[in-house]
Amino acid sequence: MLVRYLNILSPILLGISAVLIAYSIYLVFLVVPNEAIMGPVQRIFYFHVGSAIAAYCAIAVLLVCSLAYLARREEAFDAIAEAAAEVALLMCTIVLVSGMIWANSAWNTWFRWEPRLVTFLLLWLLLLAYWGLRQFGDPARVAAHCAVLGILGAINVPIVVYSIKLLPHMVQLHPEVVERQGLKDPLFKTAMFWSMGAMVAFQMFLTVFRTRIGLLERELLRRKSRL
Amino acid sequence: MKIFTLIKKDLLQELRAKESLAFMFSLSILFSVVLGIAVNSALLNQESVTKLFPGLLWVIFIFSATMTVERSLQNEMQHMALEGLLLLGVSSFQIFIAKLVSNTLLSGLGFLLCTFFLAILLDIGIVHVAAPFTLIASLTVIGYSALATVAVAISSSSQLKSLLLPLILIPLLFPLFFAATELGAVLFAGGAFDPASGWLSLLIALDVLYIVLGMNLYEYVIKE
Amino acid sequence: MDPPRTPDITGSAAISVSKASKSFLHQPALRDITLTLSAKSLTLLCGANGSGKSTLLRAIAGLSRLDSGSLSYSGAPKGAAPRALVGYLGHHLMLYPHLSVLENGEFAARMLGTACDIGAQLNEWGLEPHAHKRVHELSKGLQARAALMRIFIGEPAYLLLDEPTSALDEAGVEILARRIERLRAANEQCCVLIATHDIARLGSLAERVVVLGAGAILFDTENCDEIDSNRAREEAFNLYSRINR
């Protein structure tokens, strides 16, 4: 039933995100001028931040669906939570990789103990834990267990962000600082806005798509066992 | 009160089984020695070693306590006594609180052992900061136990329990770990920490949060 | 606080299972089972391995959640297994390995809030000489007896046993039969459901036999009004032996 809605929703979201991504790429690579301090590499930063926002969105979906699953025990919520967690893991990976590329060109090091990279490293580990539980957990109880872990993990996310902000000595070479100093051109803000929108739309499409796969997998298993 | 009976039962089992205690003792000393060798070969001055101490201590603690808590749950799971408790009319809230207290006591003991061994091997004086250190340690161990109780229950039902437990538990511990090491570092460097710093209130808030979450979510973990 | 020790059963139905279905990992274990167990009844549940006996028992005990369908118990709100009234023993002992038999019994009594003479119970089950031994030191047969003793401590109103005789010797089975009789005599409304392969030793106890196959009810002696009950029982056991071959 839900699959039917998703079948319609999926190509729509794909279309929307494709358009947004195309437009963002156009803006980021062709319209926006080179940033004064960093040069062309700075362009990766638009997708880096966009992916971060998308990851937070996916984690929010994970939290809501995990709570909903425990309340209602409907398979759909479990499937959406599973999909959201995977997409969040993907987005965190993009943030980390793009962040490391940025770090390499800006500070000549692959990793730096700076707030966003460390935050996303820890988030990545939380989502990896969720994935691990999905794969290796007791199959009869995995849905409920993952829901509990999803809730614990998602609630930990703002705490991790807050703790890292508290750290007094962490190198605060946060892109935000750079932004305030170097990105005065309003075009930068526009490009940032559109690329964030693009990544969020892309994340929504991926979540819907993966949920569809998850629901179909479950249906397939059910029908196989009836044979 | 039922909870006291449950706690007594847990502790009695631990004392008799001796497995967890033996585990804890040997792991604490083993990890302490390994770290001692590593630190020694780095040829750091004593001041740096003192600064490193809380961090190293919590590392050993996380690993040895995790293995110990996992073993202690085996007593419940071996004959599905946990289900037996549910059938006796014990609520999952009562089970959680009892497990929380016994795990805290067990982990607390483990922490003392780790501190003892590591402080001796690295020649760190703790007596002068004993009181604030005990406060930070107690708060951290309580928060750790709250999360570990839930995580152990999740991982114990799977085939790969020993792999799954650290994978699930450690990422959840990072905020606690931050707080413990930051407060510890300040303490051992300066001799006193600023109670107004965000870290202490964060630690207390985390404890409350994890206990509340644990109380509410435990039911979904142990019941089918 | 603690629920009453005996349910207030005015009607004749004690446990009512309605259209219960459950799957494990997408394999159906129970298919749309409807079953009504009356108070004062002793029912044997027979079936081949994998027929759903254990699943049904666990669902009735409240340990397992049904995918669809409902359960109701007289004296308790719909769907909620009245804990502390249910005595369930499955394939696991539910004992603490490092506590003694006596301690396990006392612990159970304390949790249930019942004052019960553990000494007499130990005697009845022939566990007196082993009272202070740790459970993990006992043989399988004695462990089984200790587990059963623990179940009966609460004088449960709903007794659900899953293959209780598999580890018991002849003497143990006799003690079990006597104990069940005592329970039913003490509590008129007691409802007993035993899943078993052991027709030889428990068959004579049965007032009603239900045969399960592949998650559905194949035969129920209660539905055979025309035949007399002994013949119905024999038919049930024959069917069961045929399935099992």
XYZ file of C-alpha atoms in Angstrom:
696
model
C 0.000 0.000 0.000
C 2.634 2.440 1.074
C 4.742 1.081 -1.743
C 2.238 2.400 -4.248
C 2.531 5.923 -2.861
C 6.277 5.626 -2.859
C 6.248 4.411 -6.447
C 4.679 7.713 -7.431
C 6.684 9.858 -5.017
C 10.043 8.436 -5.947
C 10.366 9.643 -9.541
C 8.926 13.028 -8.556
C 11.596 13.525 -5.917
C 14.225 12.239 -8.302
C 13.153 14.820 -10.813
C 13.129 17.645 -8.277
C 16.522 16.776 -6.841
C 18.038 16.287 -10.288
C 16.913 19.771 -11.274
C 18.127 21.297 -8.025
C 21.479 19.545 -8.211
C 21.952 20.595 -11.799
C 21.101 24.182 -10.925
C 23.421 24.135 -7.912
C 26.277 22.731 -9.924
C 25.693 25.466 -12.463
C 25.713 28.103 -9.719
C 28.675 26.691 -7.850
C 30.941 26.078 -10.770
C 29.933 28.687 -13.273
C 28.343 31.607 -11.549
C 29.992 32.036 -8.187
C 33.372 33.758 -8.345
C 36.487 32.269 -6.832
C 36.730 32.804 -3.150
C 39.487 35.192 -2.193
C 41.477 33.139 0.279
C 40.982 29.507 -0.648
C 40.586 29.416 -4.369
C 38.535 26.955 -6.390
C 38.659 24.165 -3.798
C 36.316 26.207 -1.667
C 33.491 25.183 -3.999
C 33.364 21.774 -2.421
C 32.217 23.558 0.687
C 28.721 24.154 -0.707
C 28.052 20.442 -1.027
C 29.858 19.765 2.211
C 27.507 21.991 4.187
C 24.490 20.835 2.200
C 25.280 17.225 3.024
C 25.622 18.115 6.677
C 22.144 19.633 6.728
C 20.811 16.627 4.811
C 22.409 14.285 7.360
C 20.678 16.125 10.203
C 17.367 15.850 8.351
C 17.832 12.136 7.871
C 18.683 11.684 11.547
C 15.525 13.573 12.480
C 13.507 11.203 10.292
C 15.262 8.286 11.990
C 14.271 9.573 15.411
C 10.645 10.185 14.501
C 10.204 6.839 12.766
C 11.927 4.912 15.555
C 9.554 6.448 18.089
C 6.614 5.757 15.782
C 7.659 2.152 15.355
C 7.809 1.527 19.087
C 4.409 3.134 19.482
C 2.632 1.453 16.575
C 4.775 -1.520 15.570
C 4.085 -0.954 11.911
C 6.551 -2.312 9.449
C 6.452 0.864 7.355
C 8.037 2.884 10.147
C 10.778 0.328 10.547
C 11.497 0.443 6.808
C 11.648 4.239 6.756
C 13.921 4.306 9.811
C 16.258 1.790 8.210
C 16.371 3.841 5.027
C 16.893 7.137 6.843
C 19.797 5.702 8.817
C 21.508 4.445 5.676
C 21.048 7.747 3.907
C 22.340 9.590 6.957
C 25.405 7.345 6.943
C 25.949 8.165 3.288
C 25.572 11.875 3.913
C 27.986 11.739 6.848
C 30.479 9.970 4.617
C 30.143 12.742 2.038
C 30.652 15.364 4.736
C 33.735 13.602 6.037
C 35.298 12.984 2.638
C 34.596 16.487 1.357
C 35.785 17.874 4.662
C 39.010 15.938 4.414
C 39.587 17.101 0.856
C 39.018 20.652 2.033
C 41.303 20.130 5.001
C 44.015 18.814 2.757
C 43.959 21.797 0.478
C 43.388 24.411 3.141
C 45.656 23.153 5.907
C 47.668 20.448 4.202
C 46.480 17.710 6.521
C 43.978 14.909 5.937
C 42.274 15.271 9.248
C 42.095 18.074 11.726
C 40.469 18.059 15.126
C 38.106 20.800 14.156
C 34.468 20.874 15.245
C 32.587 19.839 12.186
C 34.877 17.013 11.146
C 34.984 15.570 14.648
C 31.219 15.921 15.050
C 30.591 14.093 11.841
C 33.161 11.443 12.619
C 31.296 10.674 15.818
C 27.924 10.776 14.050
C 29.308 8.470 11.418
C 30.258 6.002 14.147
C 26.780 6.196 15.695
C 25.201 5.455 12.339
C 27.705 2.687 11.709
C 26.590 1.158 15.011
C 22.984 1.267 13.800
C 23.972 -0.354 10.532
C 25.924 -3.026 12.418
C 22.911 -3.816 14.560
C 20.734 -4.112 11.458
C 23.136 -6.571 9.911
C 24.139 -8.636 12.911
C 21.304 -8.273 15.360
C 18.872 -10.999 16.329
C 16.578 -11.089 13.283
C 13.440 -11.652 15.334
C 13.981 -8.554 17.428
C 16.087 -6.360 15.227
C 13.312 -3.914 14.425
C 12.607 -3.013 18.046
C 16.283 -3.022 18.990
C 17.180 -0.737 16.109
C 14.365 1.577 17.069
C 15.788 1.857 20.604
C 19.305 2.409 19.295
C 17.988 4.913 16.770
C 16.361 6.908 19.546
C 19.421 6.805 21.780
C 21.705 7.716 18.899
C 19.548 10.498 17.502
C 19.155 12.105 20.917
C 22.899 11.920 21.356
C 23.443 13.937 18.173
C 22.697 17.411 19.557
C 24.617 16.471 22.696
C 27.681 15.598 20.660
C 27.418 18.884 18.758
C 27.079 20.790 22.019
C 29.979 18.985 23.702
C 32.278 19.698 20.830
C 31.332 23.352 20.928
C 32.274 23.368 24.613
C 35.749 22.078 23.940
C 37.953 25.036 24.682
C 40.985 24.134 22.718
C 39.606 22.641 19.549
C 40.930 24.379 16.512
C 38.143 26.686 15.525
C 39.051 27.016 11.897
C 35.431 26.544 11.193
C 34.324 27.285 7.667
C 31.739 29.618 9.195
C 34.511 31.947 10.280
C 35.964 31.870 6.845
C 32.541 32.549 5.445
C 32.058 35.640 7.478
C 35.415 36.989 6.493
C 35.635 36.018 2.885
C 32.213 35.398 1.481
C 30.648 38.774 1.262
C 29.273 38.439 -2.221
C 25.495 37.712 -2.088
C 26.034 35.167 -4.837
C 27.728 32.986 -2.272
C 24.621 33.009 -0.134
C 22.454 32.129 -3.102
C 24.677 29.268 -4.129
C 24.739 28.045 -0.541
C 20.950 28.158 -0.317
C 20.397 26.252 -3.530
C 23.025 23.626 -2.846
C 21.580 22.996 0.605
C 18.157 22.600 -0.955
C 19.601 20.263 -3.550
C 21.253 17.988 -1.008
C 18.148 17.889 1.182
C 15.970 17.021 -1.810
C 18.472 14.370 -2.841
C 18.433 12.929 0.670
C 14.632 12.802 0.609
C 14.671 11.013 -2.707
C 17.232 8.488 -1.470
C 15.213 7.848 1.689
C 12.019 7.255 -0.286
C 13.844 5.057 -2.764
C 15.528 2.987 -0.058
C 12.276 2.665 1.900
C 10.631 1.300 -1.216
C 13.384 -1.282 -1.573
C 13.099 -2.209 2.095
C 9.329 -2.697 1.880
C 9.622 -4.750 -1.279
C 12.297 -6.931 0.336
C 10.021 -7.656 3.264
C 7.095 -8.438 0.974
C 9.280 -10.759 -1.053
C 10.350 -12.682 2.041
C 6.735 -13.000 3.126
C 5.635 -14.362 -0.220
C 8.585 -16.733 -0.449
C 7.649 -18.285 2.865
C 4.098 -18.861 1.729
C 5.227 -21.059 -1.095
C 11.368 -3.937 48.293
C 11.628 -5.870 45.083
C 14.426 -3.775 43.662
C 16.644 -4.438 46.656
C 16.030 -8.154 46.340
C 16.941 -7.964 42.671
C 20.135 -6.054 43.390
C 21.065 -8.455 46.145
C 20.502 -11.363 43.794
C 22.722 -9.786 41.127
C 25.551 -9.061 43.529
C 25.301 -12.495 45.119
C 25.623 -14.096 41.692
C 28.627 -11.953 40.838
C 30.377 -12.787 44.091
C 29.803 -16.480 43.613
C 30.507 -16.654 39.916
C 33.736 -14.747 40.365
C 34.068 -14.668 36.592
C 33.261 -11.010 36.268
C 35.491 -10.052 39.155
C 38.359 -12.105 37.779
C 37.836 -10.595 34.352
C 37.794 -7.098 35.731
C 40.908 -7.586 37.790
C 42.951 -9.139 35.022
C 41.802 -6.792 32.280
C 42.488 -3.707 34.414
C 45.976 -4.794 35.193
C 46.727 -6.000 31.667
C 45.559 -2.826 29.971
C 47.353 -0.706 32.570
C 50.619 -2.474 31.880
C 50.216 -2.150 28.126
C 49.545 1.562 28.429
C 52.366 1.911 30.905
C 54.800 0.438 28.412
C 53.472 2.653 25.640
C 53.709 5.814 27.707
C 57.107 4.903 28.973
C 58.572 4.411 25.543
C 57.241 7.817 24.476
C 59.629 9.421 26.940
C 57.195 12.084 28.048
C 57.847 14.211 31.043
C 55.813 13.581 34.140
C 53.681 16.669 33.591
C 52.478 15.388 30.213
C 51.841 11.966 31.644
C 49.727 13.522 34.386
C 47.681 15.344 31.774
C 47.206 12.148 29.814
C 46.204 10.154 32.853
C 42.415 10.732 32.913
C 42.108 10.002 29.218
C 44.095 6.791 29.468
C 42.163 5.790 32.556
C 38.823 6.129 30.824
C 40.065 4.184 27.846
C 41.018 1.231 30.009
C 37.814 1.591 31.922
C 35.620 1.525 28.837
C 37.195 -1.641 27.545
C 37.447 -3.605 30.756
C 34.057 -2.507 32.084
C 32.339 -3.363 28.822
C 33.664 -6.881 28.825
C 32.787 -7.304 32.495
C 29.224 -6.052 32.198
C 28.687 -8.302 29.228
C 29.798 -11.347 31.181
C 27.600 -10.485 34.102
C 24.510 -10.481 31.925
C 25.297 -14.046 30.896
C 24.010 -15.192 34.269
C 20.605 -13.827 33.391
C 20.549 -15.033 29.839
C 21.922 -18.514 30.313
C 18.612 -19.971 31.391
C 16.436 -17.077 30.288
C 16.007 -15.996 33.878
C 15.185 -12.530 32.585
C 11.970 -13.846 31.090
C 11.361 -15.627 34.341
C 11.521 -12.266 36.108
C 8.938 -10.802 33.768
C 6.667 -13.746 34.431
C 7.039 -13.236 38.165
C 5.373 -9.905 37.714
C 8.482 -7.753 37.950
C 8.180 -4.682 35.762
C 10.871 -3.788 33.259
C 11.346 -0.543 35.161
C 12.280 -2.450 38.297
C 14.594 -4.731 36.352
C 16.301 -1.753 34.759
C 16.870 0.095 38.018
C 18.189 -3.043 39.695
C 20.529 -3.752 36.783
C 21.606 -0.114 36.734
C 22.567 -0.199 40.384
C 24.383 -3.525 40.210
C 26.184 -2.550 37.005
C 27.179 0.770 38.575
C 28.576 -0.990 41.618
C 30.378 -3.526 39.475
C 31.771 -0.925 37.070
C 32.620 1.339 39.971
C 34.728 -1.396 41.444
C 36.324 -1.897 38.063
C 37.073 1.781 37.858
C 38.758 1.744 41.238
C 40.936 -1.134 40.126
C 41.873 0.620 36.896
C 42.703 3.830 38.747
C 44.740 1.975 41.303
C 46.845 0.058 38.803
C 47.342 2.859 36.330
C 48.188 5.432 38.981
C 50.828 3.161 40.420
C 52.339 2.216 37.088
C 52.455 5.785 35.828
C 53.328 7.257 39.197
C 50.416 9.650 39.396
C 49.381 11.130 42.704
C 45.622 11.060 43.158
C 45.213 11.569 46.869
C 45.252 15.330 46.641
C 42.381 15.368 44.167
C 40.563 12.380 45.612
C 37.283 14.117 46.451
C 36.524 15.913 43.174
C 37.888 12.955 41.244
C 35.499 10.621 43.026
C 32.643 12.934 42.123
C 33.489 13.001 38.428
C 34.160 9.276 38.388
C 30.873 8.403 40.097
C 28.848 10.549 37.742
C 30.567 9.091 34.702
C 30.229 5.504 35.883
C 26.504 6.024 36.526
C 25.987 7.391 33.028
C 28.078 4.588 31.601
C 26.020 1.958 33.414
C 22.735 3.406 32.226
C 23.831 3.102 28.604
C 25.640 -0.200 29.097
C 22.593 -1.843 30.669
C 20.512 -1.092 27.598
C 23.289 -1.872 25.109
C 24.163 -5.211 26.708
C 20.527 -6.271 26.603
C 20.390 -5.406 22.900
C 23.580 -7.151 21.918
C 23.123 -10.248 24.054
C 20.295 -11.591 21.945
C 22.316 -11.573 18.759
C 24.784 -14.136 17.516
C 27.712 -11.771 17.446
C 27.276 -10.367 20.909
C 30.898 -9.603 21.653
C 31.377 -7.732 18.426
C 28.121 -5.897 18.572
C 28.411 -4.591 22.117
C 31.432 -2.292 21.670
C 30.137 -1.256 18.265
C 26.848 -0.093 19.755
C 27.968 1.117 23.148
C 31.102 3.122 22.477
C 29.635 5.688 20.067
C 26.937 6.404 22.631
C 29.588 7.099 25.265
C 31.369 9.932 23.484
C 29.664 12.843 25.252
C 30.367 11.198 28.632
C 33.905 10.562 27.550
C 34.392 14.184 26.567
C 33.091 15.390 29.895
C 35.122 12.917 31.935
C 38.406 13.605 30.180
C 37.989 17.373 30.093
C 37.119 17.575 33.767
C 39.837 15.097 34.605
C 42.465 16.945 32.603
C 41.679 20.232 34.322
C 41.701 18.509 37.674
C 45.039 16.823 37.265
C 46.689 19.819 35.665
C 45.497 22.466 38.090
C 44.321 20.625 41.138
C 40.736 21.890 41.113
C 38.048 22.315 38.516
C 35.641 25.109 38.002
C 32.202 23.879 39.079
C 30.631 26.535 36.927
C 32.151 25.107 33.781
C 29.652 23.602 31.403
C 31.134 20.156 31.763
C 29.925 19.303 35.241
C 26.363 20.336 34.509
C 26.583 18.473 31.215
C 27.688 15.340 33.050
C 24.829 15.541 35.510
C 22.351 16.285 32.726
C 23.627 13.324 30.739
C 23.213 11.005 33.693
C 19.645 12.107 34.188
C 18.914 11.857 30.468
C 20.413 8.401 30.041
C 18.663 7.046 33.110
C 15.299 8.428 31.988
C 15.789 7.115 28.448
C 16.959 3.758 29.757
C 13.953 3.419 32.052
C 11.561 4.067 29.223
C 13.264 2.109 26.486
C 14.359 -0.968 28.436
C 10.945 -2.529 28.133
C 11.180 -2.551 24.349
C 14.556 -4.201 24.484
C 13.808 -7.093 26.804
C 10.266 -7.882 25.804
C 9.471 -9.478 22.508
C 0.325 -3.222 43.469
C 0.359 -6.967 43.020
C -2.607 -8.488 41.216
C -4.937 -10.822 43.157
C -3.696 -14.372 43.444
C -6.828 -15.918 41.998
C -8.706 -14.333 39.157
C -12.331 -13.501 39.531
C -13.715 -15.909 36.980
C -17.452 -15.926 36.767
C -17.882 -17.182 33.228
C -16.647 -20.492 31.951
C -13.908 -19.247 29.666
C -10.553 -18.678 31.293
C -8.313 -18.043 28.290
C -9.663 -17.021 24.953
C -7.458 -16.937 21.866
C -9.003 -15.314 18.858
C -7.597 -15.454 15.312
C -4.023 -15.421 16.554
C -1.311 -15.233 13.938
C 2.406 -14.909 14.297
C 5.361 -15.179 11.975
C 9.010 -15.470 12.758
C 11.243 -13.979 10.106
C 8.337 -14.135 7.698
C 7.758 -17.836 8.353
C 4.252 -18.296 9.714
C 4.236 -20.066 13.072
C 0.601 -19.542 14.000
C -2.126 -19.177 11.430
C -5.396 -17.675 12.572
C -5.780 -19.834 15.660
C -8.981 -19.585 17.620
C -9.111 -21.520 20.843
C -11.023 -21.182 24.065
C -9.770 -22.804 27.234
C -12.188 -23.016 30.094
C -11.419 -22.762 33.739
C -10.972 -26.087 35.537
C -9.660 -27.657 32.331
C -6.517 -29.576 31.563
C -5.643 -29.520 27.891
C -2.841 -31.305 26.122
C -1.402 -29.577 23.106
C 0.181 -32.041 20.696
C 1.942 -31.450 17.451
C 5.072 -32.178 15.503
C 8.109 -29.977 15.923
C 7.506 -26.641 14.331
C 3.741 -26.912 14.545
C 3.461 -23.822 16.680
C 2.945 -25.287 20.150
C 5.729 -23.324 21.791
C 4.784 -20.154 19.966
C 1.204 -20.450 21.125
C 2.224 -21.082 24.714
C 4.606 -18.154 24.758
C 1.928 -15.906 23.297
C -0.570 -16.981 25.938
C 2.054 -16.489 28.649
C 2.479 -12.935 27.428
C 6.134 -13.345 26.501
C 5.583 -13.084 22.795
C 3.622 -10.526 20.876
C 1.078 -11.679 18.315
C 1.182 -10.192 14.842
C -2.611 -10.174 14.707
C -5.487 -11.519 16.705
C -6.218 -11.155 20.368
C -5.977 -12.877 23.693
C -8.164 -12.381 26.703
C -8.065 -13.751 30.182
C -10.883 -13.729 32.685
C -9.996 -11.419 35.471
C -7.579 -9.320 33.477
C -7.938 -6.497 30.940
C -8.127 -7.685 27.349
C -4.827 -8.716 25.886
C -2.694 -8.269 28.961
C -1.408 -11.521 30.401
C -1.992 -11.273 34.121
C 1.532 -11.717 35.309
C 2.023 -13.427 38.608
C -1.030 -15.525 37.812
C 0.730 -17.249 34.944
C 3.044 -20.155 35.600
C 4.962 -20.765 32.405
C 7.873 -23.073 31.833
C 9.399 -23.225 28.396
C 12.529 -24.814 27.066
C 14.706 -22.806 29.426
C 14.935 -23.284 33.161
C 14.613 -19.615 34.114
C 16.824 -20.277 37.113
C 19.928 -18.483 38.317
C 22.866 -20.831 37.811
C 24.955 -19.598 40.718
C 22.208 -19.514 43.291
C 21.134 -22.629 45.141
C 17.832 -24.392 44.594
C 16.579 -23.016 47.896
C 17.685 -19.488 47.026
C 16.015 -19.632 43.638
C 12.802 -20.748 45.310
C 12.970 -18.074 47.984
C 13.709 -15.434 45.379
C 10.653 -16.427 43.363
C 8.497 -16.401 46.479
C 9.759 -12.946 47.430
C 9.098 -11.568 43.953
C 5.583 -12.955 43.973
C 4.974 -11.684 47.461
C 3.726 -15.023 48.609
C 4.531 -16.642 51.910
C 5.160 -20.219 51.050
C 6.849 -23.084 52.811
C 9.824 -23.653 50.574
C 10.951 -26.573 52.689
C 7.752 -28.463 52.008
C 8.041 -27.727 48.296
C 11.615 -28.978 48.210
C 10.491 -32.140 49.952
C 7.672 -32.727 47.554
C 9.971 -32.524 44.551
C 12.661 -34.655 46.153
C 15.075 -31.733 46.209
C 15.703 -31.636 49.968
C 19.148 -33.230 49.754
C 20.123 -30.795 47.021
C 18.637 -27.658 48.504
C 21.936 -25.879 48.980
C 23.583 -26.939 45.775
C 24.026 -24.363 43.056
C 21.798 -24.953 40.077
C 24.669 -25.360 37.644
C 25.982 -28.239 39.761
C 22.826 -30.289 39.397
C 21.992 -32.909 36.807
C 19.534 -32.034 34.043
C 16.755 -34.012 35.718
C 17.152 -32.244 39.033
C 17.392 -28.884 37.306
C 14.098 -29.643 35.587
C 12.517 -30.453 38.929
C 13.861 -27.251 40.456
C 12.463 -25.258 37.556
C 9.050 -26.866 37.966
C 9.098 -26.358 41.709
C 9.692 -22.665 41.120
C 6.712 -22.412 38.811
C 4.329 -23.995 41.277
C 5.414 -21.768 44.147
C 3.075 -19.079 42.990
C 0.087 -21.469 42.813
C -0.582 -20.106 39.330
C -4.115 -19.862 38.036
C -2.963 -20.397 34.461
C -0.431 -23.171 34.186
C 1.360 -23.328 30.859
C 3.994 -26.022 30.451
C 6.039 -26.618 27.340
C 7.328 -30.199 27.255
C 7.815 -30.428 31.009
C 8.639 -34.111 31.019
C 11.486 -34.090 28.516
C 14.149 -34.116 31.224
C 12.190 -35.851 33.968
C 12.457 -39.478 35.005
C 9.435 -41.645 35.943
C 9.455 -40.455 39.537
C 9.643 -36.866 38.404
C 6.655 -37.280 36.105
C 4.665 -38.776 38.959
C 5.506 -35.842 41.192
C 4.484 -33.474 38.420
C 1.139 -35.211 37.948
C 0.484 -35.150 41.692
C 1.454 -31.500 41.913
C -0.873 -30.573 39.078
C -3.705 -32.418 40.802
C -2.983 -30.589 44.027
C -2.960 -27.260 42.216
C -6.293 -27.950 40.569
C -7.804 -29.101 43.817
C -6.673 -25.966 45.628
C -7.781 -23.593 42.908
C -11.065 -24.504 41.272
C -10.661 -22.043 38.467
C -7.225 -23.204 37.471
C -6.626 -23.629 33.750
C -3.846 -25.958 32.596
C -2.337 -26.208 29.130
C 0.521 -28.609 28.506
C 2.381 -28.904 25.220
C 3.958 -32.290 24.960
C 5.212 -35.142 22.823
C 4.942 -37.437 25.815
C 1.504 -38.962 25.287
C 2.533 -42.152 26.994
C 3.143 -40.563 30.353
C 0.799 -37.574 30.291
C -1.995 -38.835 28.082
C -4.052 -40.092 31.011
C -4.164 -36.649 32.580
C -5.755 -35.009 29.590
C -9.368 -33.978 29.594
C -9.036 -32.354 26.215
C -6.524 -32.797 23.423
C -5.727 -30.279 20.729
C -3.511 -31.336 17.856
C -1.622 -28.599 16.023
C -0.102 -28.872 12.608
C 1.771 -26.194 10.691
C 0.363 -23.443 12.870
C -3.287 -24.486 12.640
C -5.560 -26.648 14.744
C -5.963 -30.053 13.126
C -8.064 -31.773 15.740
C -9.758 -30.757 18.915
C -11.493 -33.354 21.114
C -13.869 -30.709 22.359
C -15.379 -30.455 18.903
C -16.240 -34.155 18.845
C -19.605 -34.132 20.591
C -20.802 -37.420 19.073
C -17.899 -39.589 20.135
C -17.283 -40.241 23.797
C -14.329 -38.441 25.255
C -12.024 -41.426 25.594
C -12.418 -42.323 21.973
C -11.924 -38.725 20.983
C -8.693 -38.715 22.912
C -7.518 -41.886 21.225
C -8.315 -40.437 17.822
C -6.323 -37.347 18.684
C -3.317 -39.372 19.771
C -3.523 -41.578 16.681
C -3.619 -38.560 14.439
C -0.684 -37.127 16.270
C 1.348 -40.358 15.934
C 0.557 -40.464 12.241
C 1.751 -36.934 11.738
C 4.872 -37.630 13.652
C 5.911 -40.630 11.652
